[in-house]
Amino acid sequence: MKRIDLFVIPTELERASLDSRQVVVVDVLRSCTSIAVALLNGAAKIIPVKTVEEATRLHETLDPKTSLLCGEREGRKVSGFALGNSPREFTRKKVNGATIIFASTNASPLMAGPLSGRDQILLGYVNVSAVAKAVAEVGTDVTIVCAGRNGRFSLEDAACAGALIHRLTDRQPDLDLNDAATVARDFDVDHGTAPETILRRSEHGRYLVELGFEEDIPVCASIDTAPVVPYLKEGRIMAPATAEAGRR
Amino acid sequence: MKRIDLFVIPTELERASLDSRQVVVVDVLRSCTSIAVALLNGAAKIIPVKTVEEATRLHETLDPKTSLLCGEREGRKVSGFALGNSPREFTRKKVNGATIIFASTNASPLMAGPLSGRDQILLGYVNVSAVAKAVAEVGTDVTIVCAGRNGRFSLEDAACAGALIHRLTDRQPDLDLNDAATVARDFDVDHGTAPETILRRSEHGRYLVELGFEEDIPVCASIDTAPVVPYLKEGRIMAPATAEAGRR
């Protein structure tokens, strides 16, 4: 690994070359956190889709006993879906062994849209050290993409990307960083010991508190509490052990 | 003033409402710095245009004795133009009384493109305190737009926006900030005492050093050395005193 590029808004990707790079997607509030928690709690796989309609159509083709419709619009659970996008909903009781169809506002349209066909690793604070280890082991240059919020810069995603970059530059201080990666790393150096404060300052965090999801904030801010590495490959997100089992 | 929104990449503007807002454009390396220096040194007005071709066509319609073609592509002076985009070129001897036609890569296409028809104030480190005072006097909510670099996040522009936001929140601590404004302000609080270090760390700064423009870095990093407020109105950039003189 020689270089890390951070794109703080998905539209920046239009000008990026992603070939021969490990792509990392970050959405702290809340998709990547929920996905890591779901895999930790035994979900078999997670299929990100671009729209609620696509989720519903896909669900009709799968076994209703083992597949779950999950997703949100404007932070709220989609009507008729089994689960929303609060990581506290993704309990072992609910998700163990399940195939989860996942339709969120920012992350899943990015994963299944502009990044479709690319292998991706999904990042939140809950798995940042595990992702740092995995990315360092891959060894190629890294492109981190913030899901952002409705196409805009998102404090918590840039900050969490900074937490990953900080860990990677600690391992390898000579890494070349683009400007956004430099700012994000500095932000983690200066403020990264208190992710919950960062999330509470962010626009999305404040919005979730207003919606009644205040208890999600400490969950999404807790470093390394879901130490799994969600890999998105061929349209499905699995953790390595699960992926191995799936290949047998 | 109740709120400051910072857009770190011009494409973010697509989702922004700019009505009833004071728009500030920041391009530290080097357009906004050069423009402030040009006005300080007596330039009558500066006309930003989107392309080199447009600059040449406009120049043919103006008095060649009092109008100057200025601009760069990839940091280098456009062949046949009187001046490039180094603030050290915009001396009183060269620009006093002149109409400058200005074609840069990032700033002038933003000013004359997506922001066309909007009044704008132009920001660099060289005039940050003067701009803070002017913006506070206007009193409306503020939208700051970073010119960025080829559509990407630019460290020095975000940092300089942070220097402005820091000054405005010092005057009025209860201002509501969007996420990007929060990060930029924090960055200035943590690193703003050494703008030259910021510029030297930035991708654009390193590129300019490679091109041979190292001496531009301390000029663009020097706080309040060109304390004029460039106003862009009806397609022309003037400083207030100049604007007054023009109306007589």
PDB file of N, CA and C in Angstrom, chain B residues 49-85:
ATOM      1  N   VAL B  49     -14.100  34.583 -16.380  1.00  0.00           N
ATOM      2  CA  VAL B  49     -14.764  33.867 -17.483  1.00  0.00           C
ATOM      3  C   VAL B  49     -14.492  32.373 -17.347  1.00  0.00           C
ATOM      4  N   LYS B  50     -15.316  31.579 -18.056  1.00  0.00           N
ATOM      5  CA  LYS B  50     -15.251  30.135 -17.878  1.00  0.00           C
ATOM      6  C   LYS B  50     -14.086  29.480 -18.604  1.00  0.00           C
ATOM      7  N   THR B  51     -13.753  30.030 -19.789  1.00  0.00           N
ATOM      8  CA  THR B  51     -12.747  29.355 -20.615  1.00  0.00           C
ATOM      9  C   THR B  51     -11.734  30.346 -21.178  1.00  0.00           C
ATOM     10  N   VAL B  52     -10.624  29.794 -21.609  1.00  0.00           N
ATOM     11  CA  VAL B  52      -9.577  30.577 -22.267  1.00  0.00           C
ATOM     12  C   VAL B  52     -10.125  31.212 -23.550  1.00  0.00           C
ATOM     13  N   GLU B  53     -10.955  30.470 -24.272  1.00  0.00           N
ATOM     14  CA  GLU B  53     -11.523  30.960 -25.528  1.00  0.00           C
ATOM     15  C   GLU B  53     -12.414  32.184 -25.267  1.00  0.00           C
ATOM     16  N   GLU B  54     -13.225  32.065 -24.215  1.00  0.00           N
ATOM     17  CA  GLU B  54     -14.111  33.167 -23.856  1.00  0.00           C
ATOM     18  C   GLU B  54     -13.296  34.409 -23.473  1.00  0.00           C
ATOM     19  N   ALA B  55     -12.191  34.185 -22.767  1.00  0.00           N
ATOM     20  CA  ALA B  55     -11.318  35.295 -22.380  1.00  0.00           C
ATOM     21  C   ALA B  55     -10.776  35.996 -23.624  1.00  0.00           C
ATOM     22  N   THR B  56     -10.304  35.222 -24.586  1.00  0.00           N
ATOM     23  CA  THR B  56      -9.724  35.789 -25.804  1.00  0.00           C
ATOM     24  C   THR B  56     -10.772  36.579 -26.589  1.00  0.00           C
ATOM     25  N   ARG B  57     -11.971  36.011 -26.720  1.00  0.00           N
ATOM     26  CA  ARG B  57     -13.046  36.695 -27.457  1.00  0.00           C
ATOM     27  C   ARG B  57     -13.410  38.017 -26.786  1.00  0.00           C
ATOM     28  N   LEU B  58     -13.524  37.978 -25.450  1.00  0.00           N
ATOM     29  CA  LEU B  58     -13.892  39.197 -24.718  1.00  0.00           C
ATOM     30  C   LEU B  58     -12.806  40.263 -24.875  1.00  0.00           C
ATOM     31  N   HIS B  59     -11.554  39.827 -24.837  1.00  0.00           N
ATOM     32  CA  HIS B  59     -10.423  40.750 -24.940  1.00  0.00           C
ATOM     33  C   HIS B  59     -10.453  41.521 -26.257  1.00  0.00           C
ATOM     34  N   GLU B  60     -10.908  40.839 -27.313  1.00  0.00           N
ATOM     35  CA  GLU B  60     -10.957  41.488 -28.634  1.00  0.00           C
ATOM     36  C   GLU B  60     -11.956  42.640 -28.681  1.00  0.00           C
ATOM     37  N   THR B  61     -12.920  42.644 -27.747  1.00  0.00           N
ATOM     38  CA  THR B  61     -13.943  43.696 -27.748  1.00  0.00           C
ATOM     39  C   THR B  61     -13.556  44.864 -26.849  1.00  0.00           C
ATOM     40  N   LEU B  62     -12.456  44.729 -26.109  1.00  0.00           N
ATOM     41  CA  LEU B  62     -12.070  45.771 -25.140  1.00  0.00           C
ATOM     42  C   LEU B  62     -10.840  46.547 -25.633  1.00  0.00           C
ATOM     43  N   ASP B  63     -10.602  47.685 -24.991  1.00  0.00           N
ATOM     44  CA  ASP B  63      -9.441  48.510 -25.314  1.00  0.00           C
ATOM     45  C   ASP B  63      -8.163  47.770 -24.915  1.00  0.00           C
ATOM     46  N   PRO B  64      -7.319  47.418 -25.871  1.00  0.00           N
ATOM     47  CA  PRO B  64      -6.128  46.640 -25.548  1.00  0.00           C
ATOM     48  C   PRO B  64      -5.147  47.382 -24.644  1.00  0.00           C
ATOM     49  N   LYS B  65      -5.265  48.720 -24.601  1.00  0.00           N
ATOM     50  CA  LYS B  65      -4.338  49.479 -23.756  1.00  0.00           C
ATOM     51  C   LYS B  65      -4.645  49.319 -22.271  1.00  0.00           C
ATOM     52  N   THR B  66      -5.933  49.103 -21.947  1.00  0.00           N
ATOM     53  CA  THR B  66      -6.301  49.055 -20.525  1.00  0.00           C
ATOM     54  C   THR B  66      -6.801  47.677 -20.090  1.00  0.00           C
ATOM     55  N   SER B  67      -6.838  46.699 -20.983  1.00  0.00           N
ATOM     56  CA  SER B  67      -7.318  45.378 -20.559  1.00  0.00           C
ATOM     57  C   SER B  67      -6.198  44.344 -20.655  1.00  0.00           C
ATOM     58  N   LEU B  68      -6.211  43.434 -19.692  1.00  0.00           N
ATOM     59  CA  LEU B  68      -5.157  42.425 -19.587  1.00  0.00           C
ATOM     60  C   LEU B  68      -5.761  41.023 -19.572  1.00  0.00           C
ATOM     61  N   LEU B  69      -5.206  40.144 -20.386  1.00  0.00           N
ATOM     62  CA  LEU B  69      -5.618  38.733 -20.354  1.00  0.00           C
ATOM     63  C   LEU B  69      -4.795  38.008 -19.293  1.00  0.00           C
ATOM     64  N   CYS B  70      -5.485  37.365 -18.365  1.00  0.00           N
ATOM     65  CA  CYS B  70      -4.795  36.639 -17.289  1.00  0.00           C
ATOM     66  C   CYS B  70      -5.396  35.261 -17.132  1.00  0.00           C
ATOM     67  N   GLY B  71      -4.575  34.320 -16.806  1.00  0.00           N
ATOM     68  CA  GLY B  71      -5.132  33.002 -16.518  1.00  0.00           C
ATOM     69  C   GLY B  71      -4.129  31.889 -16.657  1.00  0.00           C
ATOM     70  N   GLU B  72      -4.560  30.712 -16.201  1.00  0.00           N
ATOM     71  CA  GLU B  72      -3.677  29.544 -16.231  1.00  0.00           C
ATOM     72  C   GLU B  72      -4.451  28.296 -16.624  1.00  0.00           C
ATOM     73  N   ARG B  73      -3.704  27.346 -17.094  1.00  0.00           N
ATOM     74  CA  ARG B  73      -4.184  25.978 -17.267  1.00  0.00           C
ATOM     75  C   ARG B  73      -3.136  25.068 -16.649  1.00  0.00           C
ATOM     76  N   GLU B  74      -3.600  24.181 -15.750  1.00  0.00           N
ATOM     77  CA  GLU B  74      -2.688  23.307 -14.992  1.00  0.00           C
ATOM     78  C   GLU B  74      -1.591  24.101 -14.283  1.00  0.00           C
ATOM     79  N   GLY B  75      -1.946  25.308 -13.836  1.00  0.00           N
ATOM     80  CA  GLY B  75      -1.028  26.114 -13.043  1.00  0.00           C
ATOM     81  C   GLY B  75      -0.136  27.027 -13.859  1.00  0.00           C
ATOM     82  N   ARG B  76      -0.024  26.760 -15.179  1.00  0.00           N
ATOM     83  CA  ARG B  76       0.896  27.547 -16.021  1.00  0.00           C
ATOM     84  C   ARG B  76       0.149  28.645 -16.760  1.00  0.00           C
ATOM     85  N   LYS B  77       0.821  29.776 -16.957  1.00  0.00           N
ATOM     86  CA  LYS B  77       0.244  30.895 -17.706  1.00  0.00           C
ATOM     87  C   LYS B  77      -0.191  30.422 -19.086  1.00  0.00           C
ATOM     88  N   VAL B  78      -1.363  30.877 -19.530  1.00  0.00           N
ATOM     89  CA  VAL B  78      -1.830  30.538 -20.871  1.00  0.00           C
ATOM     90  C   VAL B  78      -0.957  31.271 -21.888  1.00  0.00           C
ATOM     91  N   SER B  79      -0.531  30.556 -22.896  1.00  0.00           N
ATOM     92  CA  SER B  79       0.327  31.124 -23.932  1.00  0.00           C
ATOM     93  C   SER B  79      -0.332  32.351 -24.561  1.00  0.00           C
ATOM     94  N   GLY B  80       0.406  33.442 -24.631  1.00  0.00           N
ATOM     95  CA  GLY B  80      -0.115  34.670 -25.234  1.00  0.00           C
ATOM     96  C   GLY B  80      -0.817  35.595 -24.259  1.00  0.00           C
ATOM     97  N   PHE B  81      -1.072  35.105 -23.043  1.00  0.00           N
ATOM     98  CA  PHE B  81      -1.728  35.948 -22.032  1.00  0.00           C
ATOM     99  C   PHE B  81      -0.693  36.862 -21.367  1.00  0.00           C
ATOM    100  N   ALA B  82      -1.171  38.014 -20.861  1.00  0.00           N
ATOM    101  CA  ALA B  82      -0.255  38.970 -20.232  1.00  0.00           C
ATOM    102  C   ALA B  82       0.235  38.466 -18.883  1.00  0.00           C
ATOM    103  N   LEU B  83      -0.663  37.841 -18.141  1.00  0.00           N
ATOM    104  CA  LEU B  83      -0.325  37.371 -16.796  1.00  0.00           C
ATOM    105  C   LEU B  83      -0.861  35.963 -16.581  1.00  0.00           C
ATOM    106  N   GLY B  84      -0.199  35.227 -15.687  1.00  0.00           N
ATOM    107  CA  GLY B  84      -0.693  33.906 -15.288  1.00  0.00           C
ATOM    108  C   GLY B  84      -1.609  34.028 -14.083  1.00  0.00           C
ATOM    109  N   ASN B  85      -1.375  33.205 -13.079  1.00  0.00           N
ATOM    110  CA  ASN B  85      -2.209  33.263 -11.884  1.00  0.00           C
ATOM    111  C   ASN B  85      -1.347  33.277 -10.622  1.00  0.00           C
TER     112      ASN B  85
END
